[in-house]
């Protein structure tokens, strides 16, 4: 089932999606960025004014939402388009409100079970680069290649800051650094599927490497 699957896990803004997208394009694989699924649940909760600590209500929402991920429908720098119950929410998933609430939502066991089931359906056919926190450990444990991508928190915050500024958004480096450190801490210590390298994952530190160099290193592992 997990033939031709590449699992890429790692902390916030470690370059997983950039590297995953380049790798998927070169190999003609599908890219699935699983973080957007948890972000969509957090966004839906905020839109419907559901209290984030109401686990039962958030879980019901996770089961109910309709999510569609497509090739980019706008040329505004997006890597893909995301539709939540039919509405384009691609950039809404990246707002501070969602950054602040996503990790709590993603810590709920049933929310994870629902999203993991959806991820496995998408990954079942193979030919996929799947990016997240628990792909190598839980979602696709028999993936033949698992990568765990890291970088210093400062480097990761700087990358997110640069991305936002490039899009013309306002951004505050210190806020972004604090968010990244807080989310890493929360994701690594949660009870269900904590952020953790799989025992057989290849760890790559991207701090001083370009995405092109990392993609080349991963391709060398495939050869
Ligand atoms: O892009 P960034 O690294 O900032 O985050 P993301 O990959 O979009 O994930 C957002 C949040 O969703 C993470 O901080 C985790 O709390 C959660 N997540 C998860 O629990 N499991 C995944 N497979 C992917 C994301």
mmCIF file of C-alpha atoms and ligand atoms in Angstrom:
data_model
loop_
_atom_site.group_PDB
_atom_site.id
_atom_site.type_symbol
_atom_site.label_atom_id
_atom_site.label_comp_id
_atom_site.label_asym_id
_atom_site.label_seq_id
_atom_site.Cartn_x
_atom_site.Cartn_y
_atom_site.Cartn_z
ATOM 1 C CA UNK A 1 0.000 0.000 0.000
ATOM 2 C CA UNK A 2 2.813 2.399 0.813
ATOM 3 C CA UNK A 3 4.924 1.637 -2.232
ATOM 4 C CA UNK A 4 6.294 4.803 -3.847
ATOM 5 C CA UNK A 5 5.466 6.851 -0.803
ATOM 6 C CA UNK A 6 7.882 9.393 0.586
ATOM 7 C CA UNK A 7 7.100 10.543 4.110
ATOM 8 C CA UNK A 8 8.493 13.921 5.178
ATOM 9 C CA UNK A 9 8.014 14.962 8.786
ATOM 10 C CA UNK A 10 9.461 17.729 10.876
ATOM 11 C CA UNK A 11 8.722 20.794 12.996
ATOM 12 C CA UNK A 12 6.949 23.963 11.872
ATOM 13 C CA UNK A 13 8.374 25.708 8.817
ATOM 14 C CA UNK A 14 11.279 23.307 8.423
ATOM 15 C CA UNK A 15 10.908 23.448 4.651
ATOM 16 C CA UNK A 16 8.863 20.262 4.336
ATOM 17 C CA UNK A 17 6.356 21.665 1.880
ATOM 18 C CA UNK A 18 8.907 23.440 -0.337
ATOM 19 C CA UNK A 19 11.091 20.348 -0.533
ATOM 20 C CA UNK A 20 8.060 18.074 -0.885
ATOM 21 C CA UNK A 21 6.665 20.122 -3.747
ATOM 22 C CA UNK A 22 9.970 20.096 -5.662
ATOM 23 C CA UNK A 23 10.425 16.389 -5.091
ATOM 24 C CA UNK A 24 6.861 15.598 -6.150
ATOM 25 C CA UNK A 25 7.283 17.658 -9.337
ATOM 26 C CA UNK A 26 10.549 15.906 -10.248
ATOM 27 C CA UNK A 27 9.172 12.424 -9.598
ATOM 28 C CA UNK A 28 5.722 13.201 -10.982
ATOM 29 C CA UNK A 29 4.190 12.285 -7.620
ATOM 30 C CA UNK A 30 1.260 13.870 -5.834
ATOM 31 C CA UNK A 31 2.094 16.193 -2.925
ATOM 32 C CA UNK A 32 -0.139 15.989 0.144
ATOM 33 C CA UNK A 33 0.536 18.605 2.805
ATOM 34 C CA UNK A 34 -1.401 17.104 5.718
ATOM 35 C CA UNK A 35 -1.049 20.229 7.882
ATOM 36 C CA UNK A 36 -3.702 21.950 5.800
ATOM 37 C CA UNK A 37 -6.270 19.424 6.961
ATOM 38 C CA UNK A 38 -5.738 20.314 10.636
ATOM 39 C CA UNK A 39 -5.599 23.980 9.706
ATOM 40 C CA UNK A 40 -8.963 23.604 7.932
ATOM 41 C CA UNK A 41 -10.558 22.142 11.065
ATOM 42 C CA UNK A 42 -9.167 25.052 13.116
ATOM 43 C CA UNK A 43 -10.441 27.578 10.575
ATOM 44 C CA UNK A 44 -13.890 25.986 10.421
ATOM 45 C CA UNK A 45 -14.113 26.091 14.236
ATOM 46 C CA UNK A 46 -13.222 29.767 14.232
ATOM 47 C CA UNK A 47 -15.714 30.567 11.441
ATOM 48 C CA UNK A 48 -18.515 28.699 13.214
ATOM 49 C CA UNK A 49 -17.559 30.090 16.620
ATOM 50 C CA UNK A 50 -17.035 26.666 18.110
ATOM 51 C CA UNK A 51 -15.005 26.791 21.319
ATOM 52 C CA UNK A 52 -11.624 25.191 20.696
ATOM 53 C CA UNK A 53 -11.644 23.378 24.007
ATOM 54 C CA UNK A 54 -14.982 21.724 23.185
ATOM 55 C CA UNK A 55 -13.419 18.504 21.956
ATOM 56 C CA UNK A 56 -16.733 16.842 21.072
ATOM 57 C CA UNK A 57 -17.869 19.781 18.944
ATOM 58 C CA UNK A 58 -14.496 20.126 17.210
ATOM 59 C CA UNK A 59 -14.503 16.379 16.541
ATOM 60 C CA UNK A 60 -17.991 16.537 15.014
ATOM 61 C CA UNK A 61 -16.774 19.361 12.814
ATOM 62 C CA UNK A 62 -13.751 17.345 11.668
ATOM 63 C CA UNK A 63 -16.071 14.570 10.536
ATOM 64 C CA UNK A 64 -18.439 16.980 8.801
ATOM 65 C CA UNK A 65 -16.218 19.325 6.815
ATOM 66 C CA UNK A 66 -15.767 18.842 3.127
ATOM 67 C CA UNK A 67 -12.231 19.449 1.978
ATOM 68 C CA UNK A 68 -10.944 19.644 -1.542
ATOM 69 C CA UNK A 69 -7.296 20.161 -2.454
ATOM 70 C CA UNK A 70 -6.589 21.010 -6.077
ATOM 71 C CA UNK A 71 -3.863 22.378 -8.316
ATOM 72 C CA UNK A 72 -3.542 26.189 -7.904
ATOM 73 C CA UNK A 73 -6.636 28.026 -9.164
ATOM 74 C CA UNK A 74 -5.013 31.492 -8.815
ATOM 75 C CA UNK A 75 -1.570 32.722 -9.695
ATOM 76 C CA UNK A 76 -0.805 34.373 -6.352
ATOM 77 C CA UNK A 77 2.112 32.288 -5.174
ATOM 78 C CA UNK A 78 0.034 29.426 -3.779
ATOM 79 C CA UNK A 79 1.302 25.856 -4.166
ATOM 80 C CA UNK A 80 -2.218 24.399 -4.276
ATOM 81 C CA UNK A 81 -5.773 25.559 -3.657
ATOM 82 C CA UNK A 82 -7.804 24.438 -0.685
ATOM 83 C CA UNK A 83 -11.607 24.548 -0.633
ATOM 84 C CA UNK A 84 -13.429 24.209 2.668
ATOM 85 C CA UNK A 85 -17.108 23.388 2.120
ATOM 86 C CA UNK A 86 -16.766 24.836 -1.367
ATOM 87 C CA UNK A 87 -15.018 28.097 -0.420
ATOM 88 C CA UNK A 88 -11.443 28.957 -1.350
ATOM 89 C CA UNK A 89 -9.636 29.247 2.003
ATOM 90 C CA UNK A 90 -6.060 28.739 0.783
ATOM 91 C CA UNK A 91 -4.642 31.863 2.433
ATOM 92 C CA UNK A 92 -7.088 31.902 5.355
ATOM 93 C CA UNK A 93 -5.346 28.740 6.556
ATOM 94 C CA UNK A 94 -2.160 30.769 7.177
ATOM 95 C CA UNK A 95 -3.552 33.490 9.431
ATOM 96 C CA UNK A 96 -2.436 34.067 13.016
ATOM 97 C CA UNK A 97 -5.831 32.889 14.312
ATOM 98 C CA UNK A 98 -5.262 29.510 12.700
ATOM 99 C CA UNK A 99 -1.573 29.389 13.704
ATOM 100 C CA UNK A 100 -2.645 29.911 17.307
ATOM 101 C CA UNK A 101 -5.414 27.300 17.351
ATOM 102 C CA UNK A 102 -4.284 24.511 15.028
ATOM 103 C CA UNK A 103 -2.107 22.563 17.463
ATOM 104 C CA UNK A 104 -4.865 22.205 20.039
ATOM 105 C CA UNK A 105 -7.311 20.976 17.423
ATOM 106 C CA UNK A 106 -4.682 18.565 16.062
ATOM 107 C CA UNK A 107 -4.112 17.101 19.520
ATOM 108 C CA UNK A 108 -7.626 15.604 19.685
ATOM 109 C CA UNK A 109 -7.557 11.845 19.131
ATOM 110 C CA UNK A 110 -10.731 11.613 17.044
ATOM 111 C CA UNK A 111 -9.821 14.607 14.921
ATOM 112 C CA UNK A 112 -6.551 12.854 14.099
ATOM 113 C CA UNK A 113 -8.288 9.558 13.372
ATOM 114 C CA UNK A 114 -10.570 11.261 10.862
ATOM 115 C CA UNK A 115 -7.765 13.130 9.105
ATOM 116 C CA UNK A 116 -5.431 10.119 9.082
ATOM 117 C CA UNK A 117 -8.202 8.061 7.427
ATOM 118 C CA UNK A 118 -8.578 10.731 4.753
ATOM 119 C CA UNK A 119 -4.795 10.877 4.259
ATOM 120 C CA UNK A 120 -4.532 7.120 3.851
ATOM 121 C CA UNK A 121 -7.230 7.132 1.171
ATOM 122 C CA UNK A 122 -5.306 9.778 -0.778
ATOM 123 C CA UNK A 123 -2.023 7.915 -0.273
ATOM 124 C CA UNK A 124 -3.361 4.443 -1.036
ATOM 125 C CA UNK A 125 -2.535 4.509 -4.735
ATOM 126 C CA UNK A 126 1.142 5.346 -4.072
ATOM 127 C CA UNK A 127 3.144 7.910 -6.015
ATOM 128 C CA UNK A 128 2.792 10.435 -3.224
ATOM 129 C CA UNK A 129 5.014 12.700 -1.180
ATOM 130 C CA UNK A 130 3.199 13.153 2.125
ATOM 131 C CA UNK A 131 4.265 15.928 4.460
ATOM 132 C CA UNK A 132 3.374 16.324 8.146
ATOM 133 C CA UNK A 133 4.275 15.404 11.727
ATOM 134 C CA UNK A 134 3.273 11.743 11.996
ATOM 135 C CA UNK A 135 3.498 10.419 8.447
ATOM 136 C CA UNK A 136 6.449 8.101 9.053
ATOM 137 C CA UNK A 137 5.264 7.041 12.491
ATOM 138 C CA UNK A 138 1.477 6.681 12.086
ATOM 139 C CA UNK A 139 -0.026 7.506 8.694
ATOM 140 C CA UNK A 140 2.356 5.607 6.400
ATOM 141 C CA UNK A 141 4.616 3.573 8.732
ATOM 142 C CA UNK A 142 5.675 1.234 5.925
ATOM 143 C CA UNK A 143 6.724 4.030 3.566
ATOM 144 C CA UNK A 144 10.018 2.948 2.014
ATOM 145 C CA UNK A 145 11.606 6.372 2.481
ATOM 146 C CA UNK A 146 11.114 8.593 5.518
ATOM 147 C CA UNK A 147 12.740 11.952 5.940
ATOM 148 C CA UNK A 148 12.806 14.056 9.107
ATOM 149 C CA UNK A 149 13.619 17.636 8.230
ATOM 150 C CA UNK A 150 14.825 20.095 10.843
ATOM 151 C CA UNK A 151 16.334 23.590 11.020
ATOM 152 C CA UNK A 152 16.994 26.030 13.832
ATOM 153 C CA UNK A 153 13.897 27.827 15.154
ATOM 154 C CA UNK A 154 15.387 31.212 14.170
ATOM 155 C CA UNK A 155 15.990 30.086 10.603
ATOM 156 C CA UNK A 156 12.469 28.685 10.372
ATOM 157 C CA UNK A 157 10.898 31.878 11.737
ATOM 158 C CA UNK A 158 12.945 33.941 9.296
ATOM 159 C CA UNK A 159 11.689 31.844 6.372
ATOM 160 C CA UNK A 160 8.047 32.289 7.420
ATOM 161 C CA UNK A 161 8.625 36.007 7.928
ATOM 162 C CA UNK A 162 10.167 36.373 4.462
ATOM 163 C CA UNK A 163 7.285 34.437 2.866
ATOM 164 C CA UNK A 164 4.690 36.727 4.453
ATOM 165 C CA UNK A 165 6.509 39.934 3.589
ATOM 166 C CA UNK A 166 6.942 38.745 0.002
ATOM 167 C CA UNK A 167 3.179 38.280 -0.239
ATOM 168 C CA UNK A 168 2.725 41.863 0.911
ATOM 169 C CA UNK A 169 1.387 40.910 4.360
ATOM 170 C CA UNK A 170 2.495 42.559 7.556
ATOM 171 C CA UNK A 171 4.566 40.290 9.753
ATOM 172 C CA UNK A 172 6.394 40.429 13.037
ATOM 173 C CA UNK A 173 9.457 38.207 13.335
ATOM 174 C CA UNK A 174 9.304 37.854 17.117
ATOM 175 C CA UNK A 175 5.637 36.797 17.027
ATOM 176 C CA UNK A 176 6.394 34.214 14.368
ATOM 177 C CA UNK A 177 9.386 32.848 16.285
ATOM 178 C CA UNK A 178 7.313 32.575 19.456
ATOM 179 C CA UNK A 179 4.519 30.779 17.563
ATOM 180 C CA UNK A 180 6.943 28.273 16.055
ATOM 181 C CA UNK A 181 8.593 27.491 19.399
ATOM 182 C CA UNK A 182 5.213 27.146 21.112
ATOM 183 C CA UNK A 183 3.787 24.856 18.423
ATOM 184 C CA UNK A 184 6.891 22.644 18.338
ATOM 185 C CA UNK A 185 6.735 22.234 22.090
ATOM 186 C CA UNK A 186 3.012 21.441 22.025
ATOM 187 C CA UNK A 187 3.258 19.066 19.030
ATOM 188 C CA UNK A 188 6.232 17.195 20.509
ATOM 189 C CA UNK A 189 4.668 16.601 23.908
ATOM 190 C CA UNK A 190 1.042 15.825 23.014
ATOM 191 C CA UNK A 191 -0.367 12.432 23.950
ATOM 192 C CA UNK A 192 -1.538 11.252 20.525
ATOM 193 C CA UNK A 193 0.957 10.936 17.659
ATOM 194 C CA UNK A 194 3.513 13.443 18.929
ATOM 195 C CA UNK A 195 6.010 14.987 16.528
ATOM 196 C CA UNK A 196 8.838 12.467 16.494
ATOM 197 C CA UNK A 197 11.243 11.041 13.917
ATOM 198 C CA UNK A 198 10.419 7.458 12.935
ATOM 199 C CA UNK A 199 13.158 5.044 14.033
ATOM 200 C CA UNK A 200 14.082 4.464 10.389
ATOM 201 C CA UNK A 201 13.819 8.110 9.251
ATOM 202 C CA UNK A 202 16.777 9.860 7.648
ATOM 203 C CA UNK A 203 17.330 13.147 9.487
ATOM 204 C CA UNK A 204 18.330 16.174 7.421
ATOM 205 C CA UNK A 205 19.187 19.579 8.890
ATOM 206 C CA UNK A 206 18.119 22.214 6.382
ATOM 207 C CA UNK A 207 19.519 25.239 8.242
ATOM 208 C CA UNK A 208 22.428 25.803 5.897
ATOM 209 C CA UNK A 209 21.134 23.991 2.823
ATOM 210 C CA UNK A 210 19.020 25.199 -0.068
ATOM 211 C CA UNK A 211 15.868 23.294 -1.024
ATOM 212 C CA UNK A 212 17.623 22.195 -4.235
ATOM 213 C CA UNK A 213 20.457 20.641 -2.222
ATOM 214 C CA UNK A 214 18.017 18.844 0.054
ATOM 215 C CA UNK A 215 16.009 17.495 -2.875
ATOM 216 C CA UNK A 216 19.241 16.202 -4.422
ATOM 217 C CA UNK A 217 20.167 14.510 -1.125
ATOM 218 C CA UNK A 218 16.751 12.832 -0.947
ATOM 219 C CA UNK A 219 16.937 11.708 -4.561
ATOM 220 C CA UNK A 220 20.324 10.166 -3.852
ATOM 221 C CA UNK A 221 18.639 8.088 -1.133
ATOM 222 C CA UNK A 222 16.117 6.854 -3.689
ATOM 223 C CA UNK A 223 18.746 5.776 -6.207
HETATM 224 O O1 LIG B 1 3.470 24.681 7.770
HETATM 225 P P1 LIG B 1 3.771 24.526 9.233
HETATM 226 O O2 LIG B 1 4.974 23.665 9.431
HETATM 227 O O3 LIG B 1 3.810 25.801 9.986
HETATM 228 O O4 LIG B 1 2.568 23.760 9.880
HETATM 229 P P2 LIG B 1 1.612 22.690 9.212
HETATM 230 O O5 LIG B 1 2.418 21.577 8.610
HETATM 231 O O6 LIG B 1 0.624 23.377 8.344
HETATM 232 O O7 LIG B 1 0.878 22.090 10.499
HETATM 233 C C1 LIG B 1 0.125 22.905 11.359
HETATM 234 C C2 LIG B 1 -0.137 22.145 12.653
HETATM 235 O O8 LIG B 1 -0.952 21.004 12.359
HETATM 236 C C3 LIG B 1 1.086 21.577 13.351
HETATM 237 O O9 LIG B 1 1.678 22.517 14.225
HETATM 238 C C4 LIG B 1 0.515 20.373 14.086
HETATM 239 O O10 LIG B 1 -0.084 20.771 15.304
HETATM 240 C C5 LIG B 1 -0.593 19.903 13.168
HETATM 241 N N1 LIG B 1 -0.230 18.759 12.310
HETATM 242 C C6 LIG B 1 -0.288 17.502 12.860
HETATM 243 O O11 LIG B 1 -0.559 17.362 14.038
HETATM 244 N N2 LIG B 1 -0.050 16.393 12.091
HETATM 245 C C7 LIG B 1 0.263 16.530 10.791
HETATM 246 N N3 LIG B 1 0.467 15.417 10.069
HETATM 247 C C8 LIG B 1 0.357 17.798 10.208
HETATM 248 C C9 LIG B 1 0.108 18.910 11.002
#
